[in-house]
């Protein structure tokens, strides 16, 4: 079983649609959680951190369910510029180490 | 405030040559991480360094790969005797000091795309 699993997509949605991505992680001791965005052939960019209580940043809402080891990202009112690959990322901390474990990403294509 | 800097952005090597990838962390960041992304795959952790110390190298291949982060200058990822399978994008990330219980976000550089002929 992969440490972080995501549906690879692609998700093809029209502008203005609401789209949701899900992610599961296998290590119950995981400490912190993030969504990154990666455009084609570019570096991952931090989209938002995910808090236990859930958090919202404009059109983006992230949720964390520790009991189910499940993370979600909701994008409302999709824009063409939202087209990218969305990476679910988990911080597996052991001692002083702080390495990130990435899912393979969910590809989103927003169309006119 | 400059972000994480990596150079070169593109590197072509023939099999058997050495590749040196450099990373300068964001100002004020003392922790550096290297990740590798093979074509059509997710990013994989390679190594985590602080100044003059390797903290976690659990993701590094046992042979040919080494990393350092000297007291002065950038972090270096060195690949000796490259093979075609080393062709990938190598990303460096940095973070400020680790805070227990904190989010400890990492910020990525633009990557070095290594092509081995």
Coordinates of C-alpha atoms in Angstrom, one line a residue:
Chain A
X1 CA 0.0 0.0 0.0
X2 CA 1.3 3.5 -0.9
X3 CA 2.0 5.8 2.0
X4 CA -0.1 8.6 0.4
X5 CA -2.8 7.6 -2.2
X6 CA -4.6 9.9 -4.6
X7 CA -6.9 9.4 -7.6
X8 CA -4.6 10.4 -10.5
X9 CA -7.5 11.8 -12.5
X10 CA -7.6 13.7 -14.8
X11 CA -10.6 15.6 -13.6
X12 CA -12.0 17.6 -16.5
X13 CA -14.4 20.3 -15.3
X14 CA -15.9 23.5 -16.8
X15 CA -15.1 26.9 -15.5
X16 CA -17.2 27.7 -12.4
X17 CA -17.6 24.1 -11.3
X18 CA -16.9 22.8 -7.8
X19 CA -14.4 19.9 -7.7
X20 CA -13.2 17.8 -4.8
X21 CA -10.0 15.8 -4.4
X22 CA -9.5 13.1 -1.8
X23 CA -6.3 11.6 -0.4
X24 CA -5.6 8.8 2.2
X25 CA -2.4 8.2 4.1
X26 CA -1.3 5.0 5.8
X27 CA 0.9 6.2 8.7
X28 CA -1.3 7.1 11.6
X29 CA 1.6 8.9 13.3
X30 CA 1.8 11.5 10.5
X31 CA 2.1 15.0 12.0
X32 CA 1.2 17.6 9.4
X33 CA -0.5 17.7 6.1
X34 CA -0.4 19.9 3.0
X35 CA -1.8 20.4 -0.4
X36 CA 0.8 21.5 -3.0
X37 CA 0.1 22.5 -6.6
X38 CA 2.5 21.6 -9.4
X39 CA 2.3 23.0 -12.9
X40 CA 3.7 21.1 -15.8
X41 CA 7.5 20.9 -15.5
X42 CA 7.6 23.3 -12.6
X43 CA 8.3 23.0 -8.9
X44 CA 5.6 22.1 -6.3
X45 CA 4.2 25.2 -4.7
X46 CA 2.5 25.2 -1.3
X47 CA -1.2 25.8 -1.8
X48 CA -2.3 25.4 1.8
X49 CA -1.6 23.6 5.0
X50 CA -4.4 21.4 6.4
X51 CA -5.5 21.9 10.0
X52 CA -7.5 19.4 12.0
X53 CA -10.4 21.7 12.3
X54 CA -10.5 22.3 8.5
X55 CA -9.5 25.5 6.9
X56 CA -10.5 27.8 4.1
X57 CA -8.5 30.1 1.9
X58 CA -10.6 31.9 -0.6
X59 CA -12.1 29.3 -3.0
X60 CA -10.1 26.5 -1.5
X61 CA -11.2 24.4 1.5
X62 CA -9.2 21.7 3.1
X63 CA -10.4 19.0 5.5
X64 CA -8.5 16.5 7.6
X65 CA -10.1 13.4 9.2
X66 CA -7.4 11.8 11.4
X67 CA -9.6 8.8 12.4
X68 CA -10.1 7.8 8.8
X69 CA -6.6 9.1 7.7
X70 CA -8.3 11.1 5.0
X71 CA -7.6 14.5 3.6
X72 CA -9.7 16.5 1.1
X73 CA -9.4 19.6 -1.0
X74 CA -12.5 21.4 -2.4
X75 CA -12.1 24.0 -5.1
X76 CA -15.2 26.2 -5.7
X77 CA -15.8 28.4 -8.8
X78 CA -13.0 26.8 -10.7
X79 CA -10.8 29.0 -12.9
X80 CA -8.9 28.1 -16.0
X81 CA -5.7 29.0 -14.0
X82 CA -6.6 26.2 -11.5
X83 CA -5.5 23.7 -14.1
X84 CA -2.6 21.9 -12.6
X85 CA -1.7 18.7 -10.6
X86 CA -2.6 18.8 -7.0
X87 CA -0.3 16.9 -4.6
X88 CA -1.4 15.6 -1.3
X89 CA 1.6 15.8 1.1
X90 CA 2.2 14.3 4.5
X91 CA 5.0 15.1 7.0
X92 CA 6.2 11.9 8.6
X93 CA 8.3 13.0 11.4
X94 CA 10.7 10.7 13.3
X95 CA 12.9 12.4 15.8
X96 CA 14.3 15.5 14.2
X97 CA 13.7 14.4 10.7
X98 CA 11.1 16.2 8.7
X99 CA 10.7 14.6 5.3
X100 CA 7.6 15.1 3.2
X101 CA 5.9 12.1 1.5
X102 CA 4.0 13.0 -1.7
X103 CA 1.1 11.4 -3.4
X104 CA 1.5 11.0 -7.1
X105 CA -1.0 13.9 -7.6
X106 CA -4.4 14.5 -9.1
X107 CA -4.5 16.2 -12.4
X108 CA -7.2 18.9 -12.9
X109 CA -8.1 20.4 -16.2
X110 CA -10.5 23.3 -16.2
X111 CA -12.1 24.1 -19.5
X112 CA -14.2 26.9 -21.0
Chain B
X1 CA 13.4 38.0 -0.6
X2 CA 14.8 35.5 -3.0
X3 CA 13.3 32.0 -2.9
X4 CA 15.1 28.7 -3.1
X5 CA 17.7 28.8 -5.9
X6 CA 18.9 25.9 -7.8
X7 CA 21.5 25.6 -10.6
X8 CA 21.9 24.6 -13.2
X9 CA 18.3 24.4 -14.3
X10 CA 19.2 21.9 -17.0
X11 CA 22.1 19.5 -17.0
X12 CA 23.1 17.0 -19.7
X13 CA 25.6 14.3 -18.9
X14 CA 26.8 11.2 -20.7
X15 CA 26.8 7.9 -18.9
X16 CA 29.7 7.5 -16.5
X17 CA 30.2 11.3 -15.9
X18 CA 29.5 13.1 -12.7
X19 CA 26.6 15.5 -12.0
X20 CA 26.7 18.2 -9.4
X21 CA 23.5 20.0 -8.5
X22 CA 23.5 23.1 -6.3
X23 CA 20.9 24.5 -4.0
X24 CA 20.8 27.8 -2.0
X25 CA 18.0 27.8 0.6
X26 CA 15.8 30.8 1.3
X27 CA 17.3 33.5 3.4
X28 CA 17.0 32.5 7.1
X29 CA 16.4 28.8 6.3
X30 CA 18.8 26.4 7.8
X31 CA 17.3 23.1 6.7
X32 CA 17.6 21.7 3.2
X33 CA 15.9 18.7 1.6
X34 CA 16.5 17.0 -1.7
X35 CA 13.7 15.2 -3.7
X36 CA 13.7 13.4 -7.0
X37 CA 10.9 13.2 -9.4
X38 CA 11.1 10.5 -12.1
X39 CA 9.1 11.0 -15.3
X40 CA 5.4 10.5 -14.6
X41 CA 6.0 9.8 -10.9
X42 CA 5.6 11.6 -7.6
X43 CA 8.4 13.3 -5.7
X44 CA 10.5 11.0 -3.6
X45 CA 12.4 12.2 -0.6
X46 CA 16.2 11.7 -0.8
X47 CA 18.0 13.5 2.0
X48 CA 17.6 16.1 4.7
X49 CA 20.5 18.2 5.8
X50 CA 21.4 21.0 8.2
X51 CA 24.6 23.0 8.0
X52 CA 27.5 20.5 8.1
X53 CA 25.2 17.6 9.1
X54 CA 23.2 14.9 7.3
X55 CA 20.1 14.4 9.4
X56 CA 18.2 11.8 7.3
X57 CA 19.5 10.1 4.2
X58 CA 17.1 7.2 4.1
X59 CA 16.0 8.0 0.6
X60 CA 19.4 8.2 -0.9
X61 CA 20.6 5.3 -3.2
X62 CA 23.3 3.4 -1.5
X63 CA 25.9 4.0 -4.2
X64 CA 27.0 6.9 -6.4
X65 CA 24.9 9.5 -4.6
X66 CA 26.1 11.9 -1.9
X67 CA 25.0 15.2 -0.5
X68 CA 26.5 18.0 1.6
X69 CA 25.6 21.3 3.1
X70 CA 28.8 23.0 4.1
X71 CA 29.1 25.8 6.6
X72 CA 29.6 28.3 3.7
X73 CA 28.0 28.0 0.3
X74 CA 25.1 26.0 -1.2
X75 CA 24.1 22.4 -0.6
X76 CA 25.4 20.0 -3.2
X77 CA 23.9 16.8 -4.5
X78 CA 26.5 14.8 -6.3
X79 CA 25.9 11.8 -8.5
X80 CA 28.9 9.9 -9.7
X81 CA 29.0 7.7 -12.8
X82 CA 25.6 8.6 -13.9
X83 CA 23.3 6.1 -15.6
X84 CA 20.3 6.7 -17.8
X85 CA 18.0 5.8 -14.9
X86 CA 19.3 8.9 -13.0
X87 CA 17.5 11.1 -15.6
X88 CA 14.9 13.0 -13.5
X89 CA 14.0 16.4 -12.0
X90 CA 15.8 17.0 -8.7
X91 CA 14.1 19.5 -6.4
X92 CA 15.6 21.2 -3.4
X93 CA 13.4 22.5 -0.6
X94 CA 14.2 24.5 2.5
X95 CA 12.6 25.3 5.8
X96 CA 13.4 27.4 8.8
X97 CA 14.3 25.7 12.0
X98 CA 12.1 22.8 13.0
X99 CA 9.4 23.6 15.5
X100 CA 8.0 20.7 17.6
X101 CA 4.3 20.4 16.8
X102 CA 4.6 23.0 14.1
X103 CA 3.7 22.7 10.5
X104 CA 7.3 23.0 9.3
X105 CA 6.4 23.9 5.7
X106 CA 8.9 23.4 3.0
X107 CA 9.5 25.7 0.0
X108 CA 10.8 24.4 -3.2
X109 CA 13.3 25.6 -5.7
X110 CA 12.7 25.4 -9.5
X111 CA 14.6 22.1 -9.8
X112 CA 17.4 20.8 -11.9
X113 CA 16.4 18.6 -14.9
X114 CA 19.1 16.0 -15.4
X115 CA 19.3 14.2 -18.7
X116 CA 21.7 11.3 -19.0
X117 CA 22.5 10.4 -22.6

